DNA sequence: CGGCTGATTGAATTGTGTCAATCCATGTGG
DNA sequence: CCACATGGATTGACACAATTCAATCAGCCG
């Protein structure tokens, strides 16, 4: 068990983008008092299926996946969360959703009941939350956009582009390196492909000079255009 | 152009489930005054890409799809909306999303600015909206769950089950018929398959007694178990 | 070092996309 | 009322892409 600590907003890398930004100093103080900050190692569970009704959180550092587990134990990824994103929506039942850290991560956890009470009391927070959930909805639809392509190369290219954009370097020229915090199996599952196809597709993209692989998760983009062409 | 009319909440089939249900009589009256009710024929555009920033709406009858169009003109469906669902999220930029009626439908349209002002003023509306958008987010993730399967039969079976559930008959025994308001091309596009594969998969499901087709859109479920097994 | 997990590669099989023909329902105009 | 055109759905044949099974490889930790 990794230790949890009081929340320190001054040091928060997403203080301006997270939903808490909507609050007055006073309200934020009371939110801080009821929340906890916690670190997670890669692979660690952040919110288990049962807890989803009792807790919600903001991811401050790292990356996370939201997934379901069906009866025969197969995991199915349904969302990827980047810093400032929400883990466990308030006001929505999601008893079957697991949240897991994809890389070493950090999050601020809030008791769901108290958090919802604060929503009730502060219209600004509700509005900000609404905006955030709407944003996640748009992202989720982008994800659907990704995977409803007919060919493996298109899906993989689109996934790479999506992480590239999430990493922040919106539209740089030249070569950019970043991390793809998913294992092959996770990519495969998300894209509806087999592990081997993902692997082969990546080597194929590398052979045609679209990307370079660095280790198993590092990606260096050599030709945005080629990727975009495949993803189209 | 089909005529638009003042909103009549007494006759609204989703008055209890739609977001407007959160409002007091007075507030609802003012919402009614700024909104318009309108009918749409199958295939008709409800919200065009550009309008998405100026209007939002509640679907009261029928079914709709939300889609993007990429540069080479290919449409890509990213969500399916059922009655009481939202068309065009307030507070989220979605300039590239088209909304189209899948069947003859009806919706209440609201000017986005005025609607957002009302959100600002009425916490209950914001909370209700938040709940609705969260629900759509869950549904969107279900959709991802649908299509991130590796085999065509699983995807098609899961889509049928999803519409079956949305149609309301949660868990009936025996044979149930309902309508699948998507053309083959739309199903294909959504599931990342070709039209022909969708067609062949349906005949295959029919051959193994899982479903019966009635016309091109009617589905009669003969074996929920078989479908569920494929969708697993 | 040996055992582990994850990634890659190869060869054979199966599934899916593509192209093309046909079918069916619907609607239109003569 | 029929002939015809139209858009969608279905079916077949073939090529190609993806899955499967199996072997190998690379990195990591005890």
Coordinates of C-alpha atoms (C1' of nucleotides) in Angstrom, one line a residue:
Chain A
X1 CA 0.0 0.0 0.0
X2 CA 1.4 3.3 -1.0
X3 CA 0.9 6.2 1.4
X4 CA -1.8 8.8 0.8
X5 CA -1.2 12.4 1.8
X6 CA -3.2 15.7 2.2
X7 CA -3.7 17.5 -1.1
X8 CA -1.3 20.2 -2.0
X9 CA -2.7 22.4 -4.7
X10 CA 0.3 24.7 -5.0
X11 CA 2.3 21.8 -6.4
X12 CA -0.5 20.5 -8.6
X13 CA 0.6 20.4 -12.3
X14 CA -3.0 20.6 -13.5
X15 CA -4.4 23.1 -11.0
X16 CA -5.6 25.4 -13.8
X17 CA -7.2 22.6 -16.0
X18 CA -8.8 20.4 -13.4
X19 CA -12.4 20.8 -12.3
X20 CA -11.3 22.2 -9.0
X21 CA -10.2 25.3 -10.8
X22 CA -13.9 26.4 -10.9
X23 CA -13.9 26.9 -7.1
X24 CA -13.3 29.9 -4.9
X25 CA -10.4 29.7 -2.5
X26 CA -12.8 28.9 0.4
X27 CA -14.5 26.1 -1.5
X28 CA -11.3 24.7 -2.7
X29 CA -10.0 24.6 0.9
X30 CA -13.0 22.6 2.0
X31 CA -12.6 20.2 -1.0
X32 CA -8.9 19.8 -0.1
X33 CA -9.9 18.9 3.5
X34 CA -12.1 16.1 2.4
X35 CA -9.8 14.7 -0.3
X36 CA -6.5 12.7 -0.3
X37 CA -3.7 12.6 -2.7
X38 CA -2.2 9.3 -3.6
X39 CA 0.5 7.8 -5.9
X40 CA 0.1 4.7 -8.0
X41 CA 2.6 2.4 -9.6
X42 CA 2.0 1.1 -13.1
X43 CA -0.6 -1.6 -13.1
X44 CA -2.0 -0.6 -9.8
X45 CA -5.8 -0.3 -9.3
X46 CA -7.0 3.2 -8.7
X47 CA -10.7 2.6 -8.4
X48 CA -12.0 -1.0 -8.2
X49 CA -15.4 -1.9 -9.6
X50 CA -17.1 -1.8 -6.3
X51 CA -15.6 1.5 -5.1
X52 CA -16.8 3.3 -8.2
X53 CA -19.9 4.3 -6.3
X54 CA -18.1 5.7 -3.2
X55 CA -15.2 7.6 -4.7
X56 CA -14.3 9.9 -7.5
X57 CA -10.9 11.4 -8.4
X58 CA -8.9 13.7 -10.6
X59 CA -5.8 12.3 -12.3
X60 CA -2.9 14.8 -11.7
X61 CA 0.0 12.9 -13.2
X62 CA 0.5 9.8 -15.4
X63 CA -2.1 8.0 -17.4
X64 CA -4.9 5.6 -16.7
X65 CA -7.3 3.2 -18.4
X66 CA -10.9 2.6 -17.6
X67 CA -12.0 -1.0 -18.3
X68 CA -14.8 -3.6 -17.8
X69 CA -14.3 -7.2 -17.0
X70 CA -16.8 -9.6 -18.5
X71 CA -17.8 -12.9 -16.9
X72 CA -15.1 -15.0 -18.5
X73 CA -12.5 -12.7 -17.1
X74 CA -11.6 -10.8 -20.3
X75 CA -10.7 -7.2 -19.8
X76 CA -12.0 -4.6 -22.1
X77 CA -10.6 -1.1 -22.2
X78 CA -13.3 1.6 -22.8
X79 CA -11.4 4.8 -22.1
X80 CA -8.0 6.3 -21.6
X81 CA -7.5 9.1 -19.1
X82 CA -4.9 11.8 -19.3
X83 CA -3.9 14.3 -16.5
X84 CA -6.7 16.5 -15.3
X85 CA -9.2 13.9 -16.4
X86 CA -11.9 12.4 -14.2
X87 CA -11.8 8.9 -12.7
X88 CA -15.2 7.7 -11.8
X89 CA -17.9 10.2 -12.9
X90 CA -20.0 11.7 -10.2
X91 CA -23.8 11.3 -10.7
X92 CA -23.4 8.3 -13.0
X93 CA -23.6 4.7 -12.0
X94 CA -20.5 2.8 -13.1
X95 CA -20.3 -0.1 -10.8
X96 CA -18.6 -2.3 -13.4
X97 CA -15.8 0.0 -14.3
X98 CA -12.2 -0.6 -13.1
X99 CA -9.6 2.2 -13.2
X100 CA -6.0 1.2 -13.5
X101 CA -2.8 3.2 -13.7
X102 CA -1.0 2.8 -17.0
X103 CA 2.2 4.4 -15.8
X104 CA 3.3 5.6 -12.4
X105 CA 0.6 8.1 -11.6
X106 CA -0.9 10.4 -9.0
X107 CA -4.5 11.3 -8.2
X108 CA -6.7 13.3 -5.8
X109 CA -9.4 11.2 -4.4
X110 CA -12.7 12.5 -3.0
X111 CA -15.5 10.8 -1.2
X112 CA -18.3 10.7 -3.6
X113 CA -21.1 11.7 -1.3
X114 CA -19.4 14.9 0.0
X115 CA -18.3 15.7 -3.5
X116 CA -21.8 15.5 -4.8
X117 CA -23.0 17.6 -1.9
X118 CA -20.6 20.3 -3.0
X119 CA -21.8 20.1 -6.5
X120 CA -25.3 20.6 -5.2
X121 CA -24.2 23.7 -3.3
X122 CA -21.9 25.3 -5.9
X123 CA -23.2 25.9 -9.4
X124 CA -19.8 26.8 -10.7
X125 CA -18.4 23.4 -9.8
X126 CA -21.4 21.7 -11.5
X127 CA -20.8 23.7 -14.6
X128 CA -17.1 23.0 -14.7
X129 CA -17.8 19.3 -14.1
X130 CA -20.3 19.4 -16.9
X131 CA -17.8 20.8 -19.2
X132 CA -15.2 18.2 -18.2
X133 CA -17.6 15.3 -18.7
X134 CA -18.7 16.7 -22.0
X135 CA -15.0 16.9 -23.0
X136 CA -14.6 13.3 -22.0
X137 CA -17.6 12.4 -24.0
X138 CA -16.1 14.0 -27.0
X139 CA -12.9 12.1 -26.4
X140 CA -14.7 8.9 -26.1
X141 CA -16.4 9.5 -29.4
X142 CA -13.0 10.2 -30.9
X143 CA -11.9 6.8 -29.6
X144 CA -14.8 5.3 -31.4
X145 CA -13.7 7.2 -34.4
X146 CA -10.3 5.5 -34.0
X147 CA -11.4 2.0 -33.9
X148 CA -14.2 1.9 -36.4
X149 CA -11.7 1.7 -39.2
X150 CA -11.5 -1.4 -41.3
X151 CA -7.8 -1.9 -41.5
X152 CA -5.3 -2.5 -38.7
X153 CA -2.8 0.1 -40.0
X154 CA -5.4 2.8 -39.8
X155 CA -6.4 1.9 -36.2
X156 CA -2.9 1.7 -35.0
X157 CA -1.9 4.9 -36.7
X158 CA -4.9 6.7 -35.3
X159 CA -4.1 5.5 -31.8
X160 CA -0.5 6.8 -32.0
X161 CA -1.8 10.1 -33.3
X162 CA -4.2 10.3 -30.5
X163 CA -1.5 9.8 -27.8
X164 CA 0.7 12.2 -29.7
X165 CA -1.9 14.9 -29.4
X166 CA -2.7 14.1 -25.8
X167 CA 1.0 14.5 -25.0
X168 CA 0.7 18.1 -25.8
X169 CA 3.0 18.9 -28.7
X170 CA 0.0 19.9 -30.7
X171 CA 1.5 20.5 -34.2
X172 CA 5.3 20.5 -34.1
X173 CA 7.3 20.0 -37.3
X174 CA 10.0 17.4 -37.5
X175 CA 10.6 14.4 -35.2
X176 CA 8.9 14.0 -31.8
X177 CA 9.3 11.3 -29.3
X178 CA 6.8 10.3 -26.7
X179 CA 5.6 7.4 -24.6
X180 CA 2.8 5.0 -25.5
X181 CA 1.8 3.8 -22.1
X182 CA 0.0 0.7 -23.3
X183 CA 1.2 -2.9 -23.5
X184 CA 0.7 -4.7 -26.8
X185 CA -2.1 -6.7 -25.4
X186 CA -3.9 -3.5 -24.2
X187 CA -3.5 -1.9 -27.6
X188 CA -4.7 -5.0 -29.3
X189 CA -7.8 -5.3 -27.0
X190 CA -8.7 -1.6 -27.4
X191 CA -8.4 -1.7 -31.2
X192 CA -10.1 -5.1 -31.6
X193 CA -7.0 -6.7 -33.1
X194 CA -4.7 -9.5 -32.0
X195 CA -1.4 -8.8 -30.2
X196 CA 0.6 -10.2 -33.1
X197 CA -1.2 -7.9 -35.6
X198 CA -0.4 -4.9 -33.5
X199 CA 3.2 -5.9 -33.4
X200 CA 3.4 -6.5 -37.1
X201 CA 1.6 -3.3 -37.9
X202 CA 4.1 -1.4 -35.8
X203 CA 7.1 -2.9 -37.6
X204 CA 5.4 -2.2 -40.8
X205 CA 4.9 1.4 -39.9
X206 CA 8.6 1.5 -38.9
X207 CA 9.7 0.0 -42.2
X208 CA 7.9 2.7 -44.1
X209 CA 9.6 5.4 -42.0
X210 CA 6.5 6.7 -40.4
X211 CA 7.7 6.0 -36.9
X212 CA 10.7 4.7 -34.9
X213 CA 10.3 2.4 -31.9
X214 CA 12.4 3.0 -28.9
X215 CA 12.1 0.2 -26.5
X216 CA 8.7 -1.3 -26.3
X217 CA 6.7 1.8 -25.5
X218 CA 8.7 4.7 -26.9
X219 CA 7.5 6.1 -30.2
X220 CA 9.3 8.6 -32.4
X221 CA 7.3 10.1 -35.1
X222 CA 9.1 10.5 -38.4
X223 CA 6.3 11.4 -40.7
X224 CA 3.1 12.8 -39.3
X225 CA 1.7 12.9 -42.9
X226 CA 2.2 9.2 -43.4
X227 CA 0.4 8.4 -40.1
X228 CA -2.4 10.8 -40.9
X229 CA -2.8 9.3 -44.3
X230 CA -3.2 5.8 -42.8
X231 CA -5.5 7.2 -40.1
X232 CA -7.7 9.0 -42.6
Chain B
X1 CA -38.5 22.5 -44.7
X2 CA -40.8 20.9 -42.2
X3 CA -42.6 23.3 -39.9
X4 CA -41.5 23.9 -36.3
X5 CA -44.0 24.6 -33.5
X6 CA -44.0 25.8 -29.9
X7 CA -43.1 23.1 -27.4
X8 CA -45.9 21.3 -25.8
X9 CA -44.7 19.5 -22.7
X10 CA -48.0 17.8 -21.8
X11 CA -47.7 15.7 -24.9
X12 CA -44.0 15.0 -24.5
X13 CA -43.3 11.2 -24.2
X14 CA -40.1 11.8 -22.3
X15 CA -41.2 14.6 -20.0
X16 CA -40.1 12.7 -17.0
X17 CA -36.7 11.5 -18.3
X18 CA -35.4 14.5 -20.2
X19 CA -33.2 17.1 -18.6
X20 CA -36.0 19.6 -18.5
X21 CA -37.6 17.4 -15.8
X22 CA -35.2 19.1 -13.3
X23 CA -36.8 22.5 -13.7
X24 CA -39.5 24.2 -11.7
X25 CA -42.7 25.0 -13.6
X26 CA -41.6 28.6 -14.0
X27 CA -38.2 27.7 -15.3
X28 CA -39.7 25.2 -17.6
X29 CA -42.0 27.8 -18.9
X30 CA -39.2 30.1 -19.8
X31 CA -37.3 27.2 -21.4
X32 CA -40.4 26.4 -23.5
X33 CA -40.6 30.0 -24.6
X34 CA -37.1 30.0 -26.0
X35 CA -37.3 26.6 -27.6
X36 CA -39.0 25.1 -30.7
X37 CA -40.3 21.7 -31.5
X38 CA -39.6 20.1 -34.8
X39 CA -40.2 16.9 -36.8
X40 CA -37.6 15.2 -38.9
X41 CA -37.9 12.6 -41.6
X42 CA -35.5 9.7 -41.8
X43 CA -32.1 10.9 -43.0
X44 CA -32.8 14.5 -42.4
X45 CA -30.1 16.6 -40.7
X46 CA -31.0 17.8 -37.2
X47 CA -27.9 19.7 -36.3
X48 CA -25.3 20.4 -39.0
X49 CA -21.6 20.7 -38.2
X50 CA -21.7 24.4 -38.1
X51 CA -24.8 24.8 -36.1
X52 CA -23.5 22.7 -33.3
X53 CA -22.2 25.7 -31.6
X54 CA -25.4 27.6 -31.7
X55 CA -28.1 25.1 -30.9
X56 CA -28.7 22.1 -28.6
X57 CA -31.7 19.8 -28.4
X58 CA -33.5 17.0 -26.7
X59 CA -34.6 14.0 -28.8
X60 CA -38.2 13.3 -27.9
X61 CA -39.1 10.6 -30.5
X62 CA -37.3 8.4 -32.9
X63 CA -33.5 7.7 -33.1
X64 CA -30.5 9.7 -34.3
X65 CA -26.9 9.3 -35.1
X66 CA -24.0 11.6 -34.3
X67 CA -21.2 11.4 -36.9
X68 CA -18.1 13.1 -38.2
X69 CA -17.1 13.6 -41.8
X70 CA -13.5 13.4 -42.7
X71 CA -11.8 15.2 -45.5
X72 CA -12.4 12.6 -48.2
X73 CA -16.1 12.7 -47.4
X74 CA -16.3 9.4 -45.4
X75 CA -18.9 9.5 -42.7
X76 CA -18.1 8.0 -39.3
X77 CA -20.8 7.3 -36.7
X78 CA -19.6 8.0 -33.2
X79 CA -22.8 7.8 -31.2
X80 CA -26.4 6.7 -31.3
X81 CA -29.1 8.7 -29.6
X82 CA -32.3 7.4 -28.2
X83 CA -35.3 9.4 -27.0
X84 CA -34.6 11.8 -24.0
X85 CA -31.0 11.9 -25.2
X86 CA -29.1 15.1 -25.9
X87 CA -28.2 16.3 -29.4
X88 CA -25.2 18.7 -29.2
X89 CA -23.7 19.0 -25.7
X90 CA -23.9 22.4 -24.1
X91 CA -20.5 23.6 -22.9
X92 CA -18.5 21.3 -25.2
X93 CA -17.1 22.3 -28.5
X94 CA -18.3 19.9 -31.2
X95 CA -18.0 21.9 -34.4
X96 CA -17.4 18.8 -36.5
X97 CA -20.3 16.7 -35.4
X98 CA -23.4 16.1 -37.6
X99 CA -26.6 14.9 -36.1
X100 CA -29.0 13.0 -38.4
X101 CA -32.4 11.4 -37.9
X102 CA -32.2 7.6 -38.3
X103 CA -36.0 7.2 -38.3
X104 CA -38.8 9.8 -38.4
X105 CA -38.1 11.8 -35.2
X106 CA -39.0 14.8 -33.2
X107 CA -36.8 17.1 -31.1
X108 CA -37.0 20.2 -28.9
X109 CA -34.4 22.7 -30.1
X110 CA -32.9 25.4 -27.8
X111 CA -30.6 28.3 -28.6
X112 CA -27.3 27.4 -27.1
X113 CA -26.6 30.8 -25.5
X114 CA -29.9 31.1 -23.7
X115 CA -29.7 27.5 -22.6
X116 CA -26.3 28.0 -21.1
X117 CA -27.4 31.1 -19.4
X118 CA -30.2 29.1 -17.7
X119 CA -27.6 26.5 -16.7
X120 CA -25.7 29.3 -15.1
X121 CA -28.7 30.4 -13.1
X122 CA -30.2 27.0 -12.2
X123 CA -28.1 24.6 -10.3
X124 CA -30.7 21.8 -10.6
X125 CA -30.6 22.0 -14.4
X126 CA -26.8 21.8 -14.4
X127 CA -26.9 18.8 -12.1
X128 CA -29.4 17.1 -14.3
X129 CA -27.5 17.8 -17.4
X130 CA -24.3 16.5 -15.8
X131 CA -26.1 13.3 -15.0
X132 CA -27.4 13.0 -18.6
X133 CA -24.0 13.7 -20.1
X134 CA -22.4 11.2 -17.7
X135 CA -25.0 8.7 -18.8
X136 CA -24.1 9.3 -22.5
X137 CA -20.5 8.9 -21.6
X138 CA -21.2 5.5 -20.1
X139 CA -23.2 4.6 -23.2
X140 CA -20.4 5.8 -25.4
X141 CA -18.0 3.5 -23.5
X142 CA -20.4 0.7 -24.0
X143 CA -20.2 1.4 -27.7
X144 CA -16.5 1.1 -27.5
X145 CA -17.0 -2.2 -25.7
X146 CA -19.1 -3.3 -28.6
X147 CA -16.8 -2.7 -31.4
X148 CA -13.5 -3.6 -29.8
X149 CA -14.2 -7.2 -30.6
X150 CA -12.1 -9.2 -33.0
X151 CA -14.7 -11.0 -35.0
X152 CA -17.5 -9.7 -37.1
X153 CA -20.1 -12.0 -35.5
X154 CA -19.3 -10.6 -32.0
X155 CA -19.6 -7.0 -33.1
X156 CA -22.9 -7.5 -34.9
X157 CA -24.4 -9.6 -32.1
X158 CA -23.3 -7.0 -29.5
X159 CA -24.9 -4.2 -31.6
X160 CA -28.2 -6.1 -31.8
X161 CA -28.2 -6.7 -28.1
X162 CA -27.5 -3.0 -27.5
X163 CA -30.5 -2.0 -29.5
X164 CA -32.6 -4.7 -27.9
X165 CA -31.8 -3.3 -24.5
X166 CA -32.4 0.3 -25.6
X167 CA -35.8 -0.7 -26.9
X168 CA -36.8 -1.3 -23.3
X169 CA -37.6 -5.0 -23.0
X170 CA -34.8 -5.4 -20.5
X171 CA -34.8 -9.2 -20.0
X172 CA -37.9 -10.9 -21.5
X173 CA -37.9 -14.6 -22.2
X174 CA -38.9 -16.0 -25.5
X175 CA -39.0 -14.2 -28.8
X176 CA -38.9 -10.4 -29.1
X177 CA -39.1 -8.3 -32.2
X178 CA -37.8 -4.8 -32.6
X179 CA -36.5 -2.4 -35.2
X180 CA -32.8 -1.8 -36.0
X181 CA -32.9 1.7 -37.4
X182 CA -29.6 1.5 -39.2
X183 CA -28.9 0.8 -42.8
X184 CA -26.4 -1.9 -43.6
X185 CA -23.8 0.8 -44.5
X186 CA -24.3 2.5 -41.2
X187 CA -23.9 -0.6 -39.2
X188 CA -20.8 -1.5 -41.2
X189 CA -19.3 1.9 -40.7
X190 CA -20.0 1.9 -37.0
X191 CA -18.5 -1.6 -36.5
X192 CA -15.6 -1.1 -38.7
X193 CA -16.7 -3.8 -41.2
X194 CA -17.8 -3.8 -44.8
X195 CA -21.4 -3.8 -45.8
X196 CA -21.1 -7.3 -47.3
X197 CA -19.6 -8.7 -44.1
X198 CA -22.5 -7.2 -42.0
X199 CA -25.0 -8.8 -44.4
X200 CA -23.3 -12.2 -44.4
X201 CA -23.0 -12.1 -40.6
X202 CA -26.7 -11.4 -40.3
X203 CA -27.6 -14.3 -42.6
X204 CA -25.2 -16.5 -40.6
X205 CA -26.9 -15.5 -37.3
X206 CA -30.2 -16.3 -38.9
X207 CA -29.0 -19.7 -40.1
X208 CA -28.0 -20.7 -36.6
X209 CA -31.4 -19.7 -35.3
X210 CA -30.1 -16.8 -33.2
X211 CA -32.3 -14.2 -35.0
X212 CA -34.9 -13.8 -37.7
X213 CA -34.9 -10.9 -40.1
X214 CA -38.1 -9.2 -41.0
X215 CA -37.7 -6.9 -43.9
X216 CA -34.3 -5.2 -43.9
X217 CA -34.5 -3.6 -40.4
X218 CA -36.8 -5.8 -38.4
X219 CA -35.0 -8.2 -36.0
X220 CA -36.7 -11.0 -34.1
X221 CA -34.6 -12.5 -31.4
X222 CA -34.8 -16.3 -31.1
X223 CA -32.0 -17.0 -28.8
X224 CA -30.6 -14.4 -26.5
X225 CA -28.1 -16.9 -25.2
X226 CA -26.6 -17.5 -28.6
X227 CA -26.3 -13.8 -29.2
X228 CA -24.8 -13.2 -25.8
X229 CA -22.3 -16.0 -26.4
X230 CA -21.1 -14.4 -29.6
X231 CA -21.0 -11.0 -28.0
X232 CA -19.0 -12.2 -25.0
Chain C
dC1 C1' 22.3 -18.3 -14.4
dG2 C1' 17.4 -19.6 -15.0
dG3 C1' 12.7 -18.3 -15.0
dC4 C1' 9.5 -14.9 -15.9
dT5 C1' 6.7 -11.7 -18.8
dG6 C1' 6.2 -9.3 -22.9
dA7 C1' 7.4 -8.6 -27.8
dT8 C1' 8.5 -10.2 -32.2
dT9 C1' 8.6 -13.3 -36.2
dG10 C1' 7.2 -17.3 -39.2
dA11 C1' 3.9 -20.5 -41.5
dA12 C1' -0.6 -22.1 -42.1
dT13 C1' -5.4 -21.3 -41.7
dT14 C1' -9.4 -18.6 -41.6
dG15 C1' -11.9 -14.3 -41.9
dT16 C1' -12.8 -10.2 -44.2
dG17 C1' -12.6 -6.9 -48.0
dT18 C1' -13.2 -6.2 -52.7
dC19 C1' -15.4 -6.5 -57.1
dA20 C1' -19.2 -7.7 -59.6
dA21 C1' -23.7 -9.7 -60.4
dT22 C1' -28.3 -10.3 -58.9
dC23 C1' -32.3 -9.4 -56.2
dC24 C1' -35.9 -6.9 -54.0
dA25 C1' -38.8 -3.1 -52.8
dT26 C1' -40.2 1.4 -53.9
dG27 C1' -41.4 5.1 -56.6
dT28 C1' -41.9 7.5 -61.2
dG29 C1' -43.6 8.5 -65.6
dG30 C1' -45.6 6.9 -69.7
Chain D
dC1 C1' -51.1 -0.8 -64.9
dC2 C1' -46.8 -1.7 -66.6
dA3 C1' -42.0 -0.6 -67.6
dC4 C1' -38.3 1.3 -65.9
dA5 C1' -35.0 3.4 -62.9
dT6 C1' -33.2 3.7 -58.2
dG7 C1' -31.1 2.6 -53.8
dG8 C1' -30.4 -0.9 -50.7
dA9 C1' -29.5 -5.8 -49.5
dT10 C1' -27.8 -10.2 -50.6
dT11 C1' -24.7 -13.6 -52.7
dG12 C1' -20.6 -15.6 -55.0
dA13 C1' -15.6 -15.8 -56.2
dC14 C1' -11.2 -14.4 -55.4
dA15 C1' -7.4 -11.9 -53.3
dC16 C1' -5.5 -10.2 -49.3
dA17 C1' -5.4 -9.2 -44.5
dA18 C1' -5.8 -10.8 -39.9
dT19 C1' -6.0 -14.7 -36.5
dT20 C1' -4.0 -18.7 -34.6
dC21 C1' -0.4 -21.6 -33.1
dA22 C1' 4.2 -22.1 -32.2
dA23 C1' 8.9 -20.8 -31.8
dT24 C1' 12.2 -17.3 -30.7
dC25 C1' 14.0 -13.2 -28.7
dA26 C1' 14.8 -9.4 -25.2
dG27 C1' 14.6 -7.4 -20.8
dC28 C1' 14.1 -7.9 -15.9
dC29 C1' 14.4 -9.8 -11.3
dG30 C1' 15.4 -13.3 -7.9

